[in-house]
CSV table of C-alpha atoms and ligand atoms in Angstrom, one decimal:
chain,number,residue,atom,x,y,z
T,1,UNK,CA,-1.1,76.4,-28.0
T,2,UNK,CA,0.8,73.2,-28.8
T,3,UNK,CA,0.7,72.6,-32.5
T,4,UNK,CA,-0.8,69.4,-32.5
T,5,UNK,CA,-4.2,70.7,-31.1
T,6,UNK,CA,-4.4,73.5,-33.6
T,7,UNK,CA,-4.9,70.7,-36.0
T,8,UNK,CA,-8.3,70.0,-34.5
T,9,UNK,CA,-9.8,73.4,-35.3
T,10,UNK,CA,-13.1,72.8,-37.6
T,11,UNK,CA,-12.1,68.9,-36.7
T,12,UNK,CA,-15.2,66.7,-35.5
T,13,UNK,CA,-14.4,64.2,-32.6
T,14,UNK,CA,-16.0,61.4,-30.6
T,15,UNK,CA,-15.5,59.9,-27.3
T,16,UNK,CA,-17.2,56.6,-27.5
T,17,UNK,CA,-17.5,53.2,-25.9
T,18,UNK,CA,-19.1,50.8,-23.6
T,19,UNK,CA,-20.9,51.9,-20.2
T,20,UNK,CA,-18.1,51.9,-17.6
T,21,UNK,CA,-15.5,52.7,-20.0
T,22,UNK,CA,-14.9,55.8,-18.5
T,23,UNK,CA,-15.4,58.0,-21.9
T,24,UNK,CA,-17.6,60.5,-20.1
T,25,UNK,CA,-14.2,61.4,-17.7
T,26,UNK,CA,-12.1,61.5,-20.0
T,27,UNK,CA,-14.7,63.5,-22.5
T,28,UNK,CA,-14.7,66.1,-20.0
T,29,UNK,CA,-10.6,66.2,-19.0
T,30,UNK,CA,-10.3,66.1,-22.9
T,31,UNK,CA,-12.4,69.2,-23.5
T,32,UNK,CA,-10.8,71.5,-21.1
T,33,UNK,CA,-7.9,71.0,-22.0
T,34,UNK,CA,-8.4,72.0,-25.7
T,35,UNK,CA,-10.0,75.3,-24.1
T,36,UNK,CA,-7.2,76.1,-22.2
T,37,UNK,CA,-4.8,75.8,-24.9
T,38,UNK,CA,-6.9,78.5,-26.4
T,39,UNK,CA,-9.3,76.5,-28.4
T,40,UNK,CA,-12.9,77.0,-29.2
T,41,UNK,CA,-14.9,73.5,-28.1
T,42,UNK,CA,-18.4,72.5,-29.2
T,43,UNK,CA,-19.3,69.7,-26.8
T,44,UNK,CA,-22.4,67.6,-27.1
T,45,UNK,CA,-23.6,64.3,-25.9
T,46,UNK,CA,-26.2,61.5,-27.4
T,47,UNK,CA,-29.1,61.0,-26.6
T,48,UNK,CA,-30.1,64.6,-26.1
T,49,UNK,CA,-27.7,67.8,-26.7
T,50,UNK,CA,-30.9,69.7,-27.8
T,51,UNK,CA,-34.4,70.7,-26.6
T,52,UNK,CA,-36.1,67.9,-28.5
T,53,UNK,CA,-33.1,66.1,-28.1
T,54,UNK,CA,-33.4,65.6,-24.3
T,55,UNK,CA,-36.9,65.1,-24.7
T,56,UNK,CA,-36.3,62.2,-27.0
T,57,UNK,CA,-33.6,60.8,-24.6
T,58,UNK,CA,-36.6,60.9,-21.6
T,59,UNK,CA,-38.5,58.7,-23.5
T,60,UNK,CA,-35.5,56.0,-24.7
T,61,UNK,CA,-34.2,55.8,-20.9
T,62,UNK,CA,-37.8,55.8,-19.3
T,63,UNK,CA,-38.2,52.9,-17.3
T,64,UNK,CA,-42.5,53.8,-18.0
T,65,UNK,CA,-42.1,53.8,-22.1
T,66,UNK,CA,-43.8,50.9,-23.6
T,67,UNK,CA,-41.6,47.7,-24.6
T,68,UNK,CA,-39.7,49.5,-28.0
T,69,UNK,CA,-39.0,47.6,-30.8
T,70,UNK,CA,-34.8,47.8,-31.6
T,71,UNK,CA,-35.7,49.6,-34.7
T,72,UNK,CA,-37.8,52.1,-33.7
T,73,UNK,CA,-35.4,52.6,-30.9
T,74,UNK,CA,-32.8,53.3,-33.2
T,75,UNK,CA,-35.0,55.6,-35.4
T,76,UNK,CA,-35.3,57.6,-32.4
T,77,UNK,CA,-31.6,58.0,-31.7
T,78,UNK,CA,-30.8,58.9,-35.3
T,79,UNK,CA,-34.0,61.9,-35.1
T,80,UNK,CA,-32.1,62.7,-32.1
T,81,UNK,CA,-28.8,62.9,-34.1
T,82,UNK,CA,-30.3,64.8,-37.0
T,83,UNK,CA,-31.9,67.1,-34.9
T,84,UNK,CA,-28.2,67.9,-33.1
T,85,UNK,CA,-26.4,68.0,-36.8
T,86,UNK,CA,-28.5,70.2,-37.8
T,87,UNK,CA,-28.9,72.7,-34.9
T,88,UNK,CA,-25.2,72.4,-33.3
T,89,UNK,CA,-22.8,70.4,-34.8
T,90,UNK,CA,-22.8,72.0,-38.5
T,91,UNK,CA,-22.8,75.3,-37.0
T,92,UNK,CA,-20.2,74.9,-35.2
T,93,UNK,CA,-18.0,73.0,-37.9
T,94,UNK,CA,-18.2,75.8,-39.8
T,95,UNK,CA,-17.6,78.0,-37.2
T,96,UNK,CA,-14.2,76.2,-37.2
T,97,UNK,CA,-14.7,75.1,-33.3
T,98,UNK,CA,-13.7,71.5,-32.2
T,99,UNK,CA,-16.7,69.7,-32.1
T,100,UNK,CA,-16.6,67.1,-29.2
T,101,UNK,CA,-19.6,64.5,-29.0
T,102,UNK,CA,-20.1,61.9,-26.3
T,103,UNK,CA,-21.4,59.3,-28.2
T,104,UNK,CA,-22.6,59.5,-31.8
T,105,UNK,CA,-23.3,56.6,-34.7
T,106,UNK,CA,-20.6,54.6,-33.6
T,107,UNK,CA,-23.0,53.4,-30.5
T,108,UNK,CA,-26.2,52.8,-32.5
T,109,UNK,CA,-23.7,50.9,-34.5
T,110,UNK,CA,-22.5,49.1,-31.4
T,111,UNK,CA,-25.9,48.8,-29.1
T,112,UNK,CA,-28.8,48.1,-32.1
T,113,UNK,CA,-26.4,47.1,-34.1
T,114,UNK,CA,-23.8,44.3,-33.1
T,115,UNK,CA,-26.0,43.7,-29.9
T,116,UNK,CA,-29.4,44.6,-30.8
T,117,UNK,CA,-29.3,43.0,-34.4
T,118,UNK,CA,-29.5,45.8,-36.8
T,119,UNK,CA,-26.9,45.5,-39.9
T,120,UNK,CA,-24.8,48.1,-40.3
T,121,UNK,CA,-26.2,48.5,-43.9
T,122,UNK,CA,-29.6,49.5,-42.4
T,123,UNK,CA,-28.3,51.8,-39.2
T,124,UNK,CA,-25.7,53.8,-42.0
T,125,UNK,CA,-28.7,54.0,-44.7
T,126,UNK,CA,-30.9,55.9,-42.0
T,127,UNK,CA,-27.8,57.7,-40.9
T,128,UNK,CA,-26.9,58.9,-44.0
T,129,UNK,CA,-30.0,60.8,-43.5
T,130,UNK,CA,-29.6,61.8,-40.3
T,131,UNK,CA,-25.9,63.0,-40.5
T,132,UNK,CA,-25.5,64.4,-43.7
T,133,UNK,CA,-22.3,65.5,-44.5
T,134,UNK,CA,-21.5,66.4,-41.1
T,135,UNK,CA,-19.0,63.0,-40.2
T,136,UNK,CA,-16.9,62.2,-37.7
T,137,UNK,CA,-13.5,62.8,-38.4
T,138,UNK,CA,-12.0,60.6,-35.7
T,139,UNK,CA,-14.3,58.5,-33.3
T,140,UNK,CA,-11.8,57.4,-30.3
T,141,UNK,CA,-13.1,54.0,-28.6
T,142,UNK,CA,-12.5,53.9,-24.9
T,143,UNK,CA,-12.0,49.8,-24.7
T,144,UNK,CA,-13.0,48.2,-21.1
T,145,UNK,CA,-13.4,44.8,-19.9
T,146,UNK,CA,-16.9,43.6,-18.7
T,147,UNK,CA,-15.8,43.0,-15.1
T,148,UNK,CA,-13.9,46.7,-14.6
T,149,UNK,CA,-17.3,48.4,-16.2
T,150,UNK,CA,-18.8,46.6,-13.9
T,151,UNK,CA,-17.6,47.7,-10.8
T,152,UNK,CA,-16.9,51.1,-12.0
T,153,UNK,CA,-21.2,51.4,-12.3
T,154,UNK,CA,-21.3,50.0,-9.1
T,155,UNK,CA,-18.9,51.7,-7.4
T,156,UNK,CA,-20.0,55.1,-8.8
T,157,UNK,CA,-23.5,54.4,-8.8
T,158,UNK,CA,-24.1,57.3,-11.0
T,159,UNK,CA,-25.6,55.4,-13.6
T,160,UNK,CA,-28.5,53.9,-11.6
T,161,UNK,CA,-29.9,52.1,-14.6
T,162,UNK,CA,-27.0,49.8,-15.6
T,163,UNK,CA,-26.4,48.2,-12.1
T,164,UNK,CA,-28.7,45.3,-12.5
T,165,UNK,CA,-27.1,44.6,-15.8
T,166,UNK,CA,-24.7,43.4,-13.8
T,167,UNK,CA,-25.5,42.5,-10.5
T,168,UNK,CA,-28.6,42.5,-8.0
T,169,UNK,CA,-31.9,44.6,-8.7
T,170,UNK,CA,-31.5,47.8,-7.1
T,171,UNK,CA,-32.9,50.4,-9.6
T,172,UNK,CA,-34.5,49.6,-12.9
T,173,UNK,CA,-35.1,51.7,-16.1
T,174,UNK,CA,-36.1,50.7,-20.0
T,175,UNK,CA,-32.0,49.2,-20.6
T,176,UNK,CA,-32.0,47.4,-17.2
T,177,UNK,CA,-32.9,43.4,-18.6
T,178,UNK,CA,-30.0,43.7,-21.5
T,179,UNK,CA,-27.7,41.8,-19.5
T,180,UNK,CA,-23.8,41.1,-19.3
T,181,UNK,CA,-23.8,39.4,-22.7
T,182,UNK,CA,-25.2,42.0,-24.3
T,183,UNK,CA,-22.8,44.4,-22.9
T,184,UNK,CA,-20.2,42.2,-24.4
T,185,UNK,CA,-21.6,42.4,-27.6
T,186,UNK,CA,-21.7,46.2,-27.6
T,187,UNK,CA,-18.0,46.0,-26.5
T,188,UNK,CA,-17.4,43.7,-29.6
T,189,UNK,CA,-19.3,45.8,-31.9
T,190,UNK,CA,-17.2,48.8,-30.6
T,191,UNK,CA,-13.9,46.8,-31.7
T,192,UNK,CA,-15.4,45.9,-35.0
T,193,UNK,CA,-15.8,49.2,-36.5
T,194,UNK,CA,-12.1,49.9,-35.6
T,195,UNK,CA,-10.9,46.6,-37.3
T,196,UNK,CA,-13.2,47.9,-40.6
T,197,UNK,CA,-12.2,51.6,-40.6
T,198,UNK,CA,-8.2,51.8,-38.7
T,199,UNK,CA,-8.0,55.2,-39.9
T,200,UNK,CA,-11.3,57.0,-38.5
T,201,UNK,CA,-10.8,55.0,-34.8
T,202,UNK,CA,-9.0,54.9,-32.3
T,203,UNK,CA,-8.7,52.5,-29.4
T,204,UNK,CA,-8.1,53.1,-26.1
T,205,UNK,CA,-7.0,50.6,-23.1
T,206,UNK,CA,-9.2,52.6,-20.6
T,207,UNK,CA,-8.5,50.0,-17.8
T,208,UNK,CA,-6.5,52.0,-16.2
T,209,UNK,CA,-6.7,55.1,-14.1
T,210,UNK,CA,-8.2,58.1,-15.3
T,211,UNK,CA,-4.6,59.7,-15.1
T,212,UNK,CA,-2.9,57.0,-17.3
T,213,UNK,CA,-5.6,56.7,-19.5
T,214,UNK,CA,-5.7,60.5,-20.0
T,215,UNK,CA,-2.1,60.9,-20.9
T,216,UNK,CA,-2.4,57.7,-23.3
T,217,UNK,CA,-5.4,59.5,-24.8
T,218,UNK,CA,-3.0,62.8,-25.7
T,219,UNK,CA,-0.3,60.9,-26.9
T,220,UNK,CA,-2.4,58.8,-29.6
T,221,UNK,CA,-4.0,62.1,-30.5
T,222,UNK,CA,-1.1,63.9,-31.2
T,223,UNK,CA,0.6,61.0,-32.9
T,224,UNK,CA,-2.8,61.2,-35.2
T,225,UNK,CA,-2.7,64.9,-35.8
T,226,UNK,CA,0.9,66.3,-35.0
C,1,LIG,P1,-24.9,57.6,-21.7
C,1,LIG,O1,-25.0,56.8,-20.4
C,1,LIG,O2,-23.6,57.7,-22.3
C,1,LIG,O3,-25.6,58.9,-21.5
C,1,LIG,O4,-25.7,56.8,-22.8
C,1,LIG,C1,-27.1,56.4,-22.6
C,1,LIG,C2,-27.4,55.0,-23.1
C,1,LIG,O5,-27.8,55.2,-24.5
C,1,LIG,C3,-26.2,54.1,-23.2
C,1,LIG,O6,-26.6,52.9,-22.6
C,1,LIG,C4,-26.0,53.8,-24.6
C,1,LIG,C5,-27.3,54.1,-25.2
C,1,LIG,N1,-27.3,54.5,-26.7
C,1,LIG,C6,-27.7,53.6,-27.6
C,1,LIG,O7,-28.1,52.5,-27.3
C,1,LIG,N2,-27.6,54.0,-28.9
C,1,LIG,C7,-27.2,55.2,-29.3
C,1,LIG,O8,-27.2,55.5,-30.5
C,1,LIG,C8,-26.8,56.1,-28.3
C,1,LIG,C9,-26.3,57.5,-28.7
C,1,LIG,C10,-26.8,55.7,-27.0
């Protein structure tokens, strides 16, 4: 195993950023190759990553909930968070696994905070309760432009939801009417929290392809960890 990545044993990661950064790729590339080198990964992704978890994330991303008011719509992120803590992540920490999350505070931070309004002073009080002592040790910040997230959505058309954020109505869920500037908020936000805490980000040019971007990613880690 290359010495750098036995540095992230009992180590608590996230892979974070704006729709159509690309994280979720990279999440994925990043995760197997920790298991090849021999290491034991603990992946989970936000909203969901439990029973109630996913049951919770229905209800935020269902185009039929009611019109949900930005704090209770980050209350119900954070129950979806303490719920995870408490029933994966923790275990696993101690376990002394690499715990990888797709998304974690850093987005309520991001979406109901910088864009939504939220202080950060309000979102950290609930999460203190949420997260206990169960932190990220690094949260790595896959940076993208509005117009390449953009047509990444489109062009993928995975995430249904987000394409009439920014173009023409074809599908529609609960996030659909946010809009390109609130997108550029969130990818504001995003940068923020790196400027405030250098030392528990990272930031990551993920303009590029997947390939580039993936080998950037490695090299930053190991820099962090070697
Ligand atoms: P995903 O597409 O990465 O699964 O994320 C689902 C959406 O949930 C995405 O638009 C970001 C949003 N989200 C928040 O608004 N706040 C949060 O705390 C989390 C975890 C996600």
């Amino acid at each position: 195993m290359s010495r750098w990545i036995t540095q992230l044993r009992g180590k608590f990661l996230v892979f974070d950023g704006p729709d159509g950064s690309g994280k979720t790729t990279q999440f994925d590339r990043f995760a197997e190759h920790c298991r090849q080198a021999g290491l034991g990964v603990c992946e989970v992704r936000e909203p969901g990553g439990t029973a109630f978890g996913e049951q919770i994330r229905r209800i935020l991303l269902d185009p039929a909930s009611p019109e949900m008011s930005v704090r209770c719509e980050m209350m119900l992120y954070m129950a979806s968070r303490a719920q995870l803590v408490e029933q994966t992540i923790a275990p696993a920490l101690q376990r002394g696994e690499l715990v990888l999350a797709d998304r974690f505070i850093s987005s309520t931070l991001a979406y109901q905070g910088a864009a939504g309004g939220l202080s950060p002073e309000e979102i950290l009080a609930v999460g203190r309760i949420a997260v206990q002592s169960s932190w990220p040790d690094l949260t790595v910040i896959f940076d993208v432009d509005e117009t390449t997230a953009a047509r990444r959505l489109v062009g993928s058309a995975k995430d249904h939801r987000y394409i009439k954020v920014f173009g023409p109505t074809l599908f529609s869920d609960r996030l659909e009417l946010r809009g390109a500037e609130y997108q550029q908020r969130v990818r504001k936000g995003y940068l923020q929290q790196a400027k405030d805490a250098p030392q528990r980000h990272l930031v990551i040019d993920s303009r590029n392809d997947p390939d580039s971007v993936f080998e950037t990613l490695l090299n930053r880690l190991q820099e962090r960890f070697a």
